[in-house]
PDB file of C-alpha atoms in Angstrom:
ATOM      1  CA  MET A   1     -38.524 -51.564   1.741  1.00 75.00           C
ATOM      2  CA  ASN A   2     -38.173 -51.218   5.561  1.00 93.00           C
ATOM      3  CA  THR A   3     -40.426 -53.206   7.793  1.00 95.00           C
ATOM      4  CA  PRO A   4     -42.815 -50.320   8.984  1.00 95.00           C
ATOM      5  CA  ALA A   5     -43.389 -49.257   5.555  1.00 96.00           C
ATOM      6  CA  LEU A   6     -44.137 -52.639   4.371  1.00 96.00           C
ATOM      7  CA  LEU A   7     -46.608 -53.322   7.323  1.00 97.00           C
ATOM      8  CA  HIS A   8     -48.340 -50.029   6.503  1.00 97.00           C
ATOM      9  CA  GLY A   9     -48.617 -50.644   2.794  1.00 97.00           C
ATOM     10  CA  LEU A  10     -49.996 -54.249   3.606  1.00 97.00           C
ATOM     11  CA  ARG A  11     -52.562 -52.939   6.081  1.00 97.00           C
ATOM     12  CA  GLU A  12     -53.702 -50.513   3.336  1.00 97.00           C
ATOM     13  CA  GLN A  13     -53.946 -53.296   0.824  1.00 97.00           C
ATOM     14  CA  LEU A  14     -56.133 -55.299   3.224  1.00 97.00           C
ATOM     15  CA  ARG A  15     -58.509 -52.427   3.944  1.00 95.00           C
ATOM     16  CA  ASP A  16     -58.905 -51.574   0.244  1.00 95.00           C
ATOM     17  CA  GLY A  17     -59.704 -55.149  -0.356  1.00 94.00           C
ATOM     18  CA  GLY A  18     -62.456 -55.323   2.312  1.00 92.00           C
ATOM     19  CA  LEU A  19     -60.464 -57.380   4.866  1.00 94.00           C
ATOM     20  CA  HIS A  20     -59.492 -56.992   8.464  1.00 93.00           C
ATOM     21  CA  GLY A  21     -56.438 -59.318   8.733  1.00 95.00           C
ATOM     22  CA  CYS A  22     -54.415 -60.804  11.572  1.00 97.00           C
ATOM     23  CA  PHE A  23     -51.218 -62.482  10.212  1.00 98.00           C
ATOM     24  CA  LEU A  24     -48.084 -63.856  11.823  1.00 98.00           C
ATOM     25  CA  VAL A  25     -45.098 -65.486  10.030  1.00 98.00           C
ATOM     26  CA  ARG A  26     -42.392 -67.157  12.191  1.00 98.00           C
ATOM     27  CA  ASP A  27     -39.014 -68.474  11.199  1.00 98.00           C
ATOM     28  CA  LEU A  28     -38.824 -71.872  13.032  1.00 98.00           C
ATOM     29  CA  ARG A  29     -35.248 -72.097  13.022  1.00 96.00           C
ATOM     30  CA  SER A  30     -34.410 -68.495  14.384  1.00 96.00           C
ATOM     31  CA  GLY A  31     -37.638 -67.728  16.073  1.00 97.00           C
ATOM     32  CA  GLU A  32     -37.698 -64.325  14.265  1.00 97.00           C
ATOM     33  CA  GLU A  33     -41.307 -63.320  13.348  1.00 98.00           C
ATOM     34  CA  LEU A  34     -43.311 -60.659  11.439  1.00 98.00           C
ATOM     35  CA  GLY A  35     -47.036 -60.049  11.874  1.00 97.00           C
ATOM     36  CA  ILE A  36     -50.083 -57.709  11.636  1.00 98.00           C
ATOM     37  CA  ASP A  37     -52.418 -57.708  14.747  1.00 97.00           C
ATOM     38  CA  PRO A  38     -51.091 -61.155  15.676  1.00 98.00           C
ATOM     39  CA  ASP A  39     -52.477 -61.175  19.140  1.00 97.00           C
ATOM     40  CA  THR A  40     -56.016 -60.394  18.317  1.00 95.00           C
ATOM     41  CA  GLN A  41     -58.540 -63.247  19.194  1.00 95.00           C
ATOM     42  CA  LEU A  42     -60.749 -64.313  16.538  1.00 94.00           C
ATOM     43  CA  PRO A  43     -63.477 -67.120  16.074  1.00 94.00           C
ATOM     44  CA  ALA A  44     -61.454 -70.146  15.040  1.00 95.00           C
ATOM     45  CA  ALA A  45     -63.958 -71.916  12.633  1.00 93.00           C
ATOM     46  CA  SER A  46     -62.503 -75.079  11.307  1.00 94.00           C
ATOM     47  CA  LEU A  47     -58.862 -74.416  12.601  1.00 97.00           C
ATOM     48  CA  VAL A  48     -60.095 -76.347  15.653  1.00 97.00           C
ATOM     49  CA  LYS A  49     -59.685 -79.408  13.686  1.00 98.00           C
ATOM     50  CA  VAL A  50     -55.932 -79.351  14.259  1.00 98.00           C
ATOM     51  CA  PRO A  51     -56.030 -79.372  17.956  1.00 98.00           C
ATOM     52  CA  LEU A  52     -58.759 -82.088  17.690  1.00 98.00           C
ATOM     53  CA  ALA A  53     -56.471 -84.070  15.582  1.00 98.00           C
ATOM     54  CA  LEU A  54     -53.484 -83.589  18.017  1.00 98.00           C
ATOM     55  CA  ALA A  55     -55.724 -84.739  20.923  1.00 98.00           C
ATOM     56  CA  THR A  56     -57.220 -87.772  18.917  1.00 98.00           C
ATOM     57  CA  ALA A  57     -53.624 -88.855  17.763  1.00 98.00           C
ATOM     58  CA  GLU A  58     -52.191 -88.601  21.272  1.00 98.00           C
ATOM     59  CA  ARG A  59     -54.972 -90.626  22.814  1.00 98.00           C
ATOM     60  CA  ILE A  60     -54.278 -93.372  20.153  1.00 98.00           C
ATOM     61  CA  ARG A  61     -50.631 -93.309  20.870  1.00 98.00           C
ATOM     62  CA  ARG A  62     -51.221 -93.537  24.646  1.00 98.00           C
ATOM     63  CA  GLY A  63     -53.676 -96.571  24.107  1.00 98.00           C
ATOM     64  CA  GLU A  64     -56.674 -94.637  25.250  1.00 98.00           C
ATOM     65  CA  LEU A  65     -58.224 -95.041  21.827  1.00 98.00           C
ATOM     66  CA  ASP A  66     -57.705 -97.709  19.179  1.00 98.00           C
ATOM     67  CA  GLY A  67     -57.702 -96.198  15.637  1.00 98.00           C
ATOM     68  CA  ALA A  68     -59.162 -99.303  14.209  1.00 98.00           C
ATOM     69  CA  THR A  69     -62.243 -98.897  16.162  1.00 98.00           C
ATOM     70  CA  ALA A  70     -65.223 -98.525  14.010  1.00 97.00           C
ATOM     71  CA  VAL A  71     -67.736 -95.728  14.946  1.00 97.00           C
ATOM     72  CA  ASP A  72     -71.214 -95.513  13.673  1.00 95.00           C
ATOM     73  CA  VAL A  73     -71.850 -92.134  12.118  1.00 93.00           C
ATOM     74  CA  PRO A  74     -75.275 -90.791  11.135  1.00 88.00           C
ATOM     75  CA  PRO A  75     -75.822 -89.232   7.726  1.00 81.00           C
ATOM     76  CA  GLY A  76     -75.513 -85.415   7.691  1.00 71.00           C
ATOM     77  CA  ARG A  77     -77.963 -84.685   4.959  1.00 62.00           C
ATOM     78  CA  THR A  78     -76.607 -81.092   4.585  1.00 61.00           C
ATOM     79  CA  SER A  79     -78.147 -79.258   1.710  1.00 55.00           C
ATOM     80  CA  THR A  80     -76.630 -75.711   2.203  1.00 57.00           C
ATOM     81  CA  PRO A  81     -73.343 -74.983   0.233  1.00 58.00           C
ATOM     82  CA  GLY A  82     -69.945 -75.537   2.018  1.00 61.00           C
ATOM     83  CA  PRO A  83     -69.735 -78.692   4.239  1.00 70.00           C
ATOM     84  CA  THR A  84     -67.923 -81.682   2.714  1.00 76.00           C
ATOM     85  CA  GLY A  85     -67.773 -85.426   3.433  1.00 85.00           C
ATOM     86  CA  LEU A  86     -70.143 -87.076   5.803  1.00 90.00           C
ATOM     87  CA  ALA A  87     -72.202 -83.989   6.162  1.00 81.00           C
ATOM     88  CA  ARG A  88     -73.535 -84.794   2.708  1.00 83.00           C
ATOM     89  CA  PHE A  89     -74.072 -88.551   3.225  1.00 87.00           C
ATOM     90  CA  ARG A  90     -77.531 -89.813   2.805  1.00 86.00           C
ATOM     91  CA  HIS A  91     -77.108 -93.098   4.805  1.00 90.00           C
ATOM     92  CA  PRO A  92     -75.437 -94.264   7.974  1.00 92.00           C
ATOM     93  CA  ALA A  93     -71.766 -95.119   7.756  1.00 94.00           C
ATOM     94  CA  ARG A  94     -69.318 -97.237   9.906  1.00 97.00           C
ATOM     95  CA  ILE A  95     -65.807 -95.654   9.868  1.00 97.00           C
ATOM     96  CA  ALA A  96     -62.558 -96.289  11.782  1.00 98.00           C
ATOM     97  CA  ILE A  97     -61.325 -93.735  14.126  1.00 98.00           C
ATOM     98  CA  ASP A  98     -58.116 -93.432  11.936  1.00 98.00           C
ATOM     99  CA  ASP A  99     -60.321 -92.695   9.022  1.00 98.00           C
ATOM    100  CA  LEU A 100     -62.416 -90.209  10.862  1.00 97.00           C
ATOM    101  CA  LEU A 101     -59.088 -88.467  11.803  1.00 98.00           C
ATOM    102  CA  TYR A 102     -58.290 -88.235   7.938  1.00 98.00           C
ATOM    103  CA  LEU A 103     -61.734 -86.964   6.962  1.00 96.00           C
ATOM    104  CA  SER A 104     -61.826 -84.338   9.715  1.00 97.00           C
ATOM    105  CA  THR A 105     -58.379 -82.928   9.046  1.00 97.00           C
ATOM    106  CA  CYS A 106     -57.664 -83.262   5.390  1.00 97.00           C
ATOM    107  CA  ILE A 107     -61.068 -82.649   3.908  1.00 95.00           C
ATOM    108  CA  SER A 108     -62.385 -80.586   6.758  1.00 94.00           C
ATOM    109  CA  ASP A 109     -65.339 -82.886   7.374  1.00 94.00           C
ATOM    110  CA  GLY A 110     -67.369 -81.412  10.226  1.00 92.00           C
ATOM    111  CA  THR A 111     -69.464 -84.674  10.784  1.00 92.00           C
ATOM    112  CA  ALA A 112     -66.199 -86.710  11.032  1.00 94.00           C
ATOM    113  CA  ALA A 113     -64.872 -84.124  13.571  1.00 95.00           C
ATOM    114  CA  ASP A 114     -67.953 -84.336  15.744  1.00 94.00           C
ATOM    115  CA  ALA A 115     -67.630 -88.189  15.737  1.00 95.00           C
ATOM    116  CA  LEU A 116     -64.147 -87.484  17.175  1.00 97.00           C
ATOM    117  CA  PHE A 117     -65.393 -84.809  19.685  1.00 97.00           C
ATOM    118  CA  ALA A 118     -67.763 -87.422  21.032  1.00 96.00           C
ATOM    119  CA  LEU A 119     -64.692 -89.406  21.857  1.00 98.00           C
ATOM    120  CA  THR A 120     -62.562 -86.571  22.971  1.00 98.00           C
ATOM    121  CA  PRO A 121     -64.772 -83.602  24.130  1.00 97.00           C
ATOM    122  CA  THR A 122     -63.513 -80.132  23.816  1.00 97.00           C
ATOM    123  CA  ALA A 123     -62.698 -80.021  27.567  1.00 97.00           C
ATOM    124  CA  ARG A 124     -60.209 -82.771  27.123  1.00 98.00           C
ATOM    125  CA  VAL A 125     -58.601 -81.182  24.080  1.00 98.00           C
ATOM    126  CA  ASN A 126     -58.216 -77.972  25.992  1.00 98.00           C
ATOM    127  CA  GLU A 127     -56.729 -79.929  28.796  1.00 98.00           C
ATOM    128  CA  LEU A 128     -54.161 -81.455  26.424  1.00 98.00           C
ATOM    129  CA  LEU A 129     -53.249 -78.208  24.981  1.00 98.00           C
ATOM    130  CA  ARG A 130     -52.401 -76.652  28.356  1.00 97.00           C
ATOM    131  CA  GLU A 131     -50.627 -79.848  28.999  1.00 97.00           C
ATOM    132  CA  TYR A 132     -48.102 -79.055  26.060  1.00 98.00           C
ATOM    133  CA  GLY A 133     -48.021 -75.396  27.323  1.00 97.00           C
ATOM    134  CA  LEU A 134     -49.971 -74.205  24.550  1.00 98.00           C
ATOM    135  CA  HIS A 135     -52.171 -71.188  25.475  1.00 95.00           C
ATOM    136  CA  GLY A 136     -54.562 -68.930  23.599  1.00 94.00           C
ATOM    137  CA  ILE A 137     -56.634 -71.367  21.834  1.00 98.00           C
ATOM    138  CA  THR A 138     -59.842 -72.178  23.507  1.00 96.00           C
ATOM    139  CA  LEU A 139     -62.382 -74.945  22.383  1.00 96.00           C
ATOM    140  CA  ARG A 140     -66.057 -74.438  23.670  1.00 94.00           C
ATOM    141  CA  HIS A 141     -68.243 -76.389  21.210  1.00 92.00           C
ATOM    142  CA  THR A 142     -68.532 -78.859  18.488  1.00 91.00           C
ATOM    143  CA  MET A 143     -68.692 -78.397  14.733  1.00 89.00           C
ATOM    144  CA  ALA A 144     -72.620 -79.031  14.858  1.00 83.00           C
ATOM    145  CA  ASP A 145     -72.857 -76.067  17.056  1.00 76.00           C
ATOM    146  CA  LEU A 146     -70.438 -74.084  14.830  1.00 65.00           C
ATOM    147  CA  THR A 147     -72.488 -74.557  11.723  1.00 62.00           C
ATOM    148  CA  ASP A 148     -75.806 -73.761  13.232  1.00 57.00           C
ATOM    149  CA  THR A 149     -75.805 -70.283  11.951  1.00 53.00           C
ATOM    150  CA  PRO A 150     -78.299 -67.835  10.495  1.00 50.00           C
ATOM    151  CA  ALA A 151     -77.121 -69.111   7.133  1.00 50.00           C
ATOM    152  CA  GLU A 152     -78.579 -72.607   7.992  1.00 50.00           C
ATOM    153  CA  HIS A 153     -81.898 -71.222   9.139  1.00 45.00           C
ATOM    154  CA  LEU A 154     -82.561 -68.450   6.359  1.00 47.00           C
ATOM    155  CA  GLY A 155     -81.959 -71.103   3.666  1.00 50.00           C
ATOM    156  CA  PRO A 156     -83.512 -70.243   0.171  1.00 45.00           C
ATOM    157  CA  HIS A 157     -84.964 -66.948   1.503  1.00 47.00           C
ATOM    158  CA  ASP A 158     -81.386 -65.664   1.872  1.00 48.00           C
ATOM    159  CA  THR A 159     -80.169 -64.966  -1.693  1.00 43.00           C
ATOM    160  CA  GLU A 160     -76.544 -66.331  -1.732  1.00 44.00           C
ATOM    161  CA  GLY A 161     -76.239 -65.836   1.803  1.00 53.00           C
ATOM    162  CA  ARG A 162     -76.233 -62.167   1.701  1.00 57.00           C
ATOM    163  CA  LEU A 163     -78.403 -61.587   4.617  1.00 54.00           C
ATOM    164  CA  ALA A 164     -76.567 -63.983   6.903  1.00 57.00           C
ATOM    165  CA  LEU A 165     -73.303 -62.411   5.746  1.00 55.00           C
ATOM    166  CA  SER A 166     -74.658 -58.768   6.357  1.00 57.00           C
ATOM    167  CA  LEU A 167     -75.677 -59.780   9.762  1.00 54.00           C
ATOM    168  CA  ALA A 168     -72.177 -61.179  10.451  1.00 55.00           C
ATOM    169  CA  ILE A 169     -70.484 -58.289   9.172  1.00 55.00           C
ATOM    170  CA  ASP A 170     -72.622 -55.352  10.743  1.00 54.00           C
ATOM    171  CA  ALA A 171     -73.534 -56.875  14.139  1.00 51.00           C
ATOM    172  CA  ALA A 172     -70.129 -57.180  15.589  1.00 55.00           C
ATOM    173  CA  THR A 173     -69.002 -55.038  18.453  1.00 55.00           C
ATOM    174  CA  ASP A 174     -65.371 -53.402  18.782  1.00 59.00           C
ATOM    175  CA  GLY A 175     -64.595 -56.068  21.420  1.00 62.00           C
ATOM    176  CA  HIS A 176     -65.555 -59.034  19.137  1.00 63.00           C
ATOM    177  CA  GLY A 177     -68.999 -59.675  20.727  1.00 59.00           C
ATOM    178  CA  HIS A 178     -71.702 -60.683  18.514  1.00 60.00           C
ATOM    179  CA  PRO A 179     -75.471 -61.836  18.451  1.00 62.00           C
ATOM    180  CA  VAL A 180     -74.502 -64.672  16.323  1.00 67.00           C
ATOM    181  CA  ARG A 181     -72.770 -66.949  18.919  1.00 65.00           C
ATOM    182  CA  GLN A 182     -70.400 -68.512  16.498  1.00 69.00           C
ATOM    183  CA  LEU A 183     -68.834 -65.102  15.981  1.00 71.00           C
ATOM    184  CA  ASP A 184     -68.792 -63.993  19.718  1.00 77.00           C
ATOM    185  CA  ASN A 185     -65.323 -64.461  21.228  1.00 77.00           C
ATOM    186  CA  SER A 186     -66.896 -65.267  24.628  1.00 76.00           C
ATOM    187  CA  ARG A 187     -68.885 -68.010  23.378  1.00 81.00           C
ATOM    188  CA  THR A 188     -67.334 -69.682  20.402  1.00 89.00           C
ATOM    189  CA  ASN A 189     -63.888 -71.495  19.766  1.00 93.00           C
ATOM    190  CA  THR A 190     -61.289 -68.690  19.494  1.00 95.00           C
ATOM    191  CA  GLY A 191     -57.517 -68.315  18.923  1.00 97.00           C
ATOM    192  CA  SER A 192     -55.101 -65.642  17.795  1.00 98.00           C
ATOM    193  CA  ALA A 193     -52.512 -65.815  14.933  1.00 98.00           C
ATOM    194  CA  ARG A 194     -49.930 -66.048  17.625  1.00 98.00           C
ATOM    195  CA  ALA A 195     -51.617 -68.904  19.298  1.00 98.00           C
ATOM    196  CA  TRP A 196     -52.076 -70.988  15.978  1.00 98.00           C
ATOM    197  CA  THR A 197     -48.376 -70.177  15.092  1.00 98.00           C
ATOM    198  CA  ASP A 198     -47.312 -71.371  18.637  1.00 98.00           C
ATOM    199  CA  LEU A 199     -49.227 -74.703  17.798  1.00 98.00           C
ATOM    200  CA  LEU A 200     -47.570 -75.214  14.643  1.00 98.00           C
ATOM    201  CA  GLN A 201     -44.132 -74.549  16.054  1.00 98.00           C
ATOM    202  CA  ALA A 202     -44.821 -77.244  18.719  1.00 98.00           C
ATOM    203  CA  LEU A 203     -45.715 -79.675  15.980  1.00 98.00           C
ATOM    204  CA  TRP A 204     -42.799 -78.913  13.691  1.00 98.00           C
ATOM    205  CA  THR A 205     -40.004 -78.401  16.404  1.00 98.00           C
ATOM    206  CA  PRO A 206     -38.987 -80.364  19.562  1.00 98.00           C
ATOM    207  CA  SER A 207     -41.640 -79.654  22.296  1.00 98.00           C
ATOM    208  CA  ALA A 208     -43.745 -81.432  24.936  1.00 98.00           C
ATOM    209  CA  ILE A 209     -45.830 -83.074  22.088  1.00 98.00           C
ATOM    210  CA  HIS A 210     -44.646 -86.653  21.557  1.00 98.00           C
ATOM    211  CA  PRO A 211     -42.573 -86.924  18.327  1.00 98.00           C
ATOM    212  CA  GLU A 212     -44.919 -89.806  17.032  1.00 98.00           C
ATOM    213  CA  THR A 213     -47.968 -87.687  17.698  1.00 98.00           C
ATOM    214  CA  ALA A 214     -46.461 -84.604  16.115  1.00 98.00           C
ATOM    215  CA  GLU A 215     -45.396 -86.451  12.957  1.00 98.00           C
ATOM    216  CA  ARG A 216     -48.786 -87.924  12.480  1.00 98.00           C
ATOM    217  CA  VAL A 217     -50.574 -84.391  12.704  1.00 98.00           C
ATOM    218  CA  ARG A 218     -47.946 -83.047  10.250  1.00 98.00           C
ATOM    219  CA  ALA A 219     -48.613 -85.707   7.797  1.00 98.00           C
ATOM    220  CA  LEU A 220     -52.442 -85.180   7.936  1.00 98.00           C
ATOM    221  CA  MET A 221     -51.880 -81.450   7.383  1.00 98.00           C
ATOM    222  CA  ALA A 222     -49.526 -82.165   4.547  1.00 97.00           C
ATOM    223  CA  HIS A 223     -52.434 -84.044   2.977  1.00 97.00           C
ATOM    224  CA  ASN A 224     -54.927 -81.077   3.272  1.00 96.00           C
ATOM    225  CA  VAL A 225     -57.050 -81.157  -0.032  1.00 95.00           C
ATOM    226  CA  LEU A 226     -58.389 -77.452   0.391  1.00 92.00           C
ATOM    227  CA  ARG A 227     -55.480 -75.536  -1.487  1.00 93.00           C
ATOM    228  CA  HIS A 228     -57.167 -72.607  -2.970  1.00 91.00           C
ATOM    229  CA  ARG A 229     -56.316 -70.012  -0.091  1.00 93.00           C
ATOM    230  CA  LEU A 230     -52.707 -69.703   0.841  1.00 96.00           C
ATOM    231  CA  ALA A 231     -51.438 -72.835  -1.040  1.00 95.00           C
ATOM    232  CA  PRO A 232     -50.939 -71.158  -4.526  1.00 94.00           C
ATOM    233  CA  ASP A 233     -48.396 -68.636  -3.003  1.00 94.00           C
ATOM    234  CA  PHE A 234     -46.593 -71.266  -0.871  1.00 96.00           C
ATOM    235  CA  ALA A 235     -46.722 -74.630  -2.643  1.00 92.00           C
ATOM    236  CA  SER A 236     -44.371 -75.529  -5.386  1.00 91.00           C
ATOM    237  CA  ASP A 237     -42.266 -78.620  -6.726  1.00 90.00           C
ATOM    238  CA  ALA A 238     -39.490 -77.324  -4.446  1.00 90.00           C
ATOM    239  CA  THR A 239     -41.373 -76.652  -1.280  1.00 94.00           C
ATOM    240  CA  THR A 240     -43.774 -78.480   0.975  1.00 95.00           C
ATOM    241  CA  TRP A 241     -46.948 -76.694   2.268  1.00 98.00           C
ATOM    242  CA  SER A 242     -49.001 -78.181   5.124  1.00 98.00           C
ATOM    243  CA  SER A 243     -51.959 -76.387   6.312  1.00 98.00           C
ATOM    244  CA  LYS A 244     -55.562 -76.179   7.606  1.00 98.00           C
ATOM    245  CA  THR A 245     -58.176 -73.845   6.452  1.00 97.00           C
ATOM    246  CA  GLY A 246     -60.976 -72.341   8.376  1.00 95.00           C
ATOM    247  CA  THR A 247     -64.246 -70.874   6.797  1.00 92.00           C
ATOM    248  CA  LEU A 248     -67.358 -69.487   8.364  1.00 87.00           C
ATOM    249  CA  LEU A 249     -69.731 -66.709   7.214  1.00 84.00           C
ATOM    250  CA  ASN A 250     -67.305 -63.779   6.683  1.00 86.00           C
ATOM    251  CA  LEU A 251     -64.417 -65.557   8.246  1.00 92.00           C
ATOM    252  CA  ARG A 252     -61.468 -66.894   6.078  1.00 95.00           C
ATOM    253  CA  HIS A 253     -58.496 -68.475   7.880  1.00 97.00           C
ATOM    254  CA  GLU A 254     -55.473 -70.596   7.197  1.00 98.00           C
ATOM    255  CA  THR A 255     -52.515 -71.729   9.271  1.00 98.00           C
ATOM    256  CA  GLY A 256     -49.722 -73.801   7.856  1.00 98.00           C
ATOM    257  CA  VAL A 257     -46.046 -74.456   7.409  1.00 98.00           C
ATOM    258  CA  VAL A 258     -43.812 -74.002   4.415  1.00 98.00           C
ATOM    259  CA  GLU A 259     -40.647 -76.046   4.224  1.00 97.00           C
ATOM    260  CA  HIS A 260     -37.981 -75.083   1.803  1.00 94.00           C
ATOM    261  CA  PRO A 261     -35.375 -77.206   0.286  1.00 93.00           C
ATOM    262  CA  ASP A 262     -32.414 -75.217   1.725  1.00 92.00           C
ATOM    263  CA  GLY A 263     -33.875 -76.006   5.385  1.00 93.00           C
ATOM    264  CA  GLN A 264     -35.743 -72.868   6.007  1.00 95.00           C
ATOM    265  CA  VAL A 265     -39.117 -73.565   7.618  1.00 97.00           C
ATOM    266  CA  PHE A 266     -41.726 -70.884   8.254  1.00 98.00           C
ATOM    267  CA  ALA A 267     -44.913 -71.078  10.080  1.00 98.00           C
ATOM    268  CA  VAL A 268     -47.621 -68.786   8.563  1.00 98.00           C
ATOM    269  CA  THR A 269     -51.031 -68.069  10.012  1.00 98.00           C
ATOM    270  CA  ALA A 270     -53.640 -65.735   8.337  1.00 98.00           C
ATOM    271  CA  LEU A 271     -57.009 -65.006  10.061  1.00 98.00           C
ATOM    272  CA  THR A 272     -59.320 -62.515   8.285  1.00 96.00           C
ATOM    273  CA  GLU A 273     -62.728 -61.086   8.542  1.00 92.00           C
ATOM    274  CA  SER A 274     -64.482 -59.805   5.312  1.00 89.00           C
ATOM    275  CA  ARG A 275     -66.556 -56.686   5.235  1.00 84.00           C
ATOM    276  CA  VAL A 276     -68.090 -57.577   1.882  1.00 81.00           C
ATOM    277  CA  PRO A 277     -71.288 -59.625   1.914  1.00 77.00           C
ATOM    278  CA  ALA A 278     -70.440 -62.261  -0.580  1.00 76.00           C
ATOM    279  CA  THR A 279     -69.843 -66.044  -0.237  1.00 78.00           C
ATOM    280  CA  ALA A 280     -67.460 -66.294  -3.319  1.00 83.00           C
ATOM    281  CA  GLN A 281     -64.420 -63.823  -2.953  1.00 87.00           C
ATOM    282  CA  PRO A 282     -61.592 -65.148  -5.030  1.00 91.00           C
ATOM    283  CA  ALA A 283     -59.879 -61.738  -4.767  1.00 92.00           C
ATOM    284  CA  ALA A 284     -60.014 -61.988  -0.939  1.00 93.00           C
ATOM    285  CA  GLU A 285     -58.381 -65.458  -1.187  1.00 94.00           C
ATOM    286  CA  ALA A 286     -55.652 -64.030  -3.300  1.00 95.00           C
ATOM    287  CA  LEU A 287     -55.028 -61.069  -1.063  1.00 97.00           C
ATOM    288  CA  MET A 288     -54.551 -63.215   1.794  1.00 96.00           C
ATOM    289  CA  GLY A 289     -52.002 -65.337  -0.096  1.00 97.00           C
ATOM    290  CA  HIS A 290     -50.233 -62.151  -1.254  1.00 97.00           C
ATOM    291  CA  VAL A 291     -50.038 -60.620   2.160  1.00 98.00           C
ATOM    292  CA  ALA A 292     -48.864 -63.813   3.770  1.00 98.00           C
ATOM    293  CA  ARG A 293     -46.188 -64.427   1.153  1.00 97.00           C
ATOM    294  CA  THR A 294     -44.963 -60.877   1.308  1.00 97.00           C
ATOM    295  CA  LEU A 295     -44.458 -61.202   5.041  1.00 98.00           C
ATOM    296  CA  CYS A 296     -42.698 -64.336   4.584  1.00 97.00           C
ATOM    297  CA  ASN A 297     -40.401 -63.052   1.908  1.00 96.00           C
ATOM    298  CA  HIS A 298     -39.383 -60.118   3.931  1.00 96.00           C
ATOM    299  CA  LEU A 299     -38.675 -62.264   7.024  1.00 95.00           C
ATOM    300  CA  ARG A 300     -36.742 -64.761   4.891  1.00 91.00           C
ATOM    301  CA  GLN A 301     -34.535 -62.025   3.299  1.00 86.00           C
ATOM    302  CA  ARG A 302     -33.545 -60.489   6.683  1.00 79.00           C
TER     303      ARG A 302
END
């Protein structure tokens, strides 16, 4: 199948599945790429934990932070579905910066991420990204701000989150403005599929990022425990899949790298918005993986 026909068919599949998707797959050896709306900026959700990990690891390498330093973390006491790790702790904890880095990146622990943001604010993370020549990703707020959505406030009155999800879906403007600030591109953390892929390329190939720092972030992403989205289409005994997911209201994202035994390496980013007001959408997760894998296979066979 030729490339225009392939992309047309994938767009139709996404539309029929209730998704708007922005995808980009890039061969990190040749630079060739294939995508669907890769330059559209979307709210980043938990993908911001990758640049946070990068900034934290680099500051540890420079000696600005000591990874062994223990940080007092208050309990999250979260009761709504979704958040993991310290967000569900009932009592205070003392955790080393190195271990907060693991929790934030590998199990997407928002409370751990905010403990790291207290040490390296969003403005400093943005500064380091620009220092590395990485543009198109902007951090504006912490994870606590990110998760303070209508879903948190409606609580038990919002059956299975449908009121909050309906608001997320129906209130968006064509320019990605939104009354829910976490979904408003002018007020939230944002990035495009191209920008997240550029970050992956800088981590997996020689770049302005120090090799020691890049290797540490790659190792963290390789140990990501959330593997229900793109991993089923990319992980196997013969390949390595390293990634980070992001989920918020109707947003489902993942950005990662697949490394094949023959030396081929592909960066893959999938950013999606669902038009279906349901929290559990396994078919949407499967469709994301199918589209990303189809793009990757087409690029690999060129």
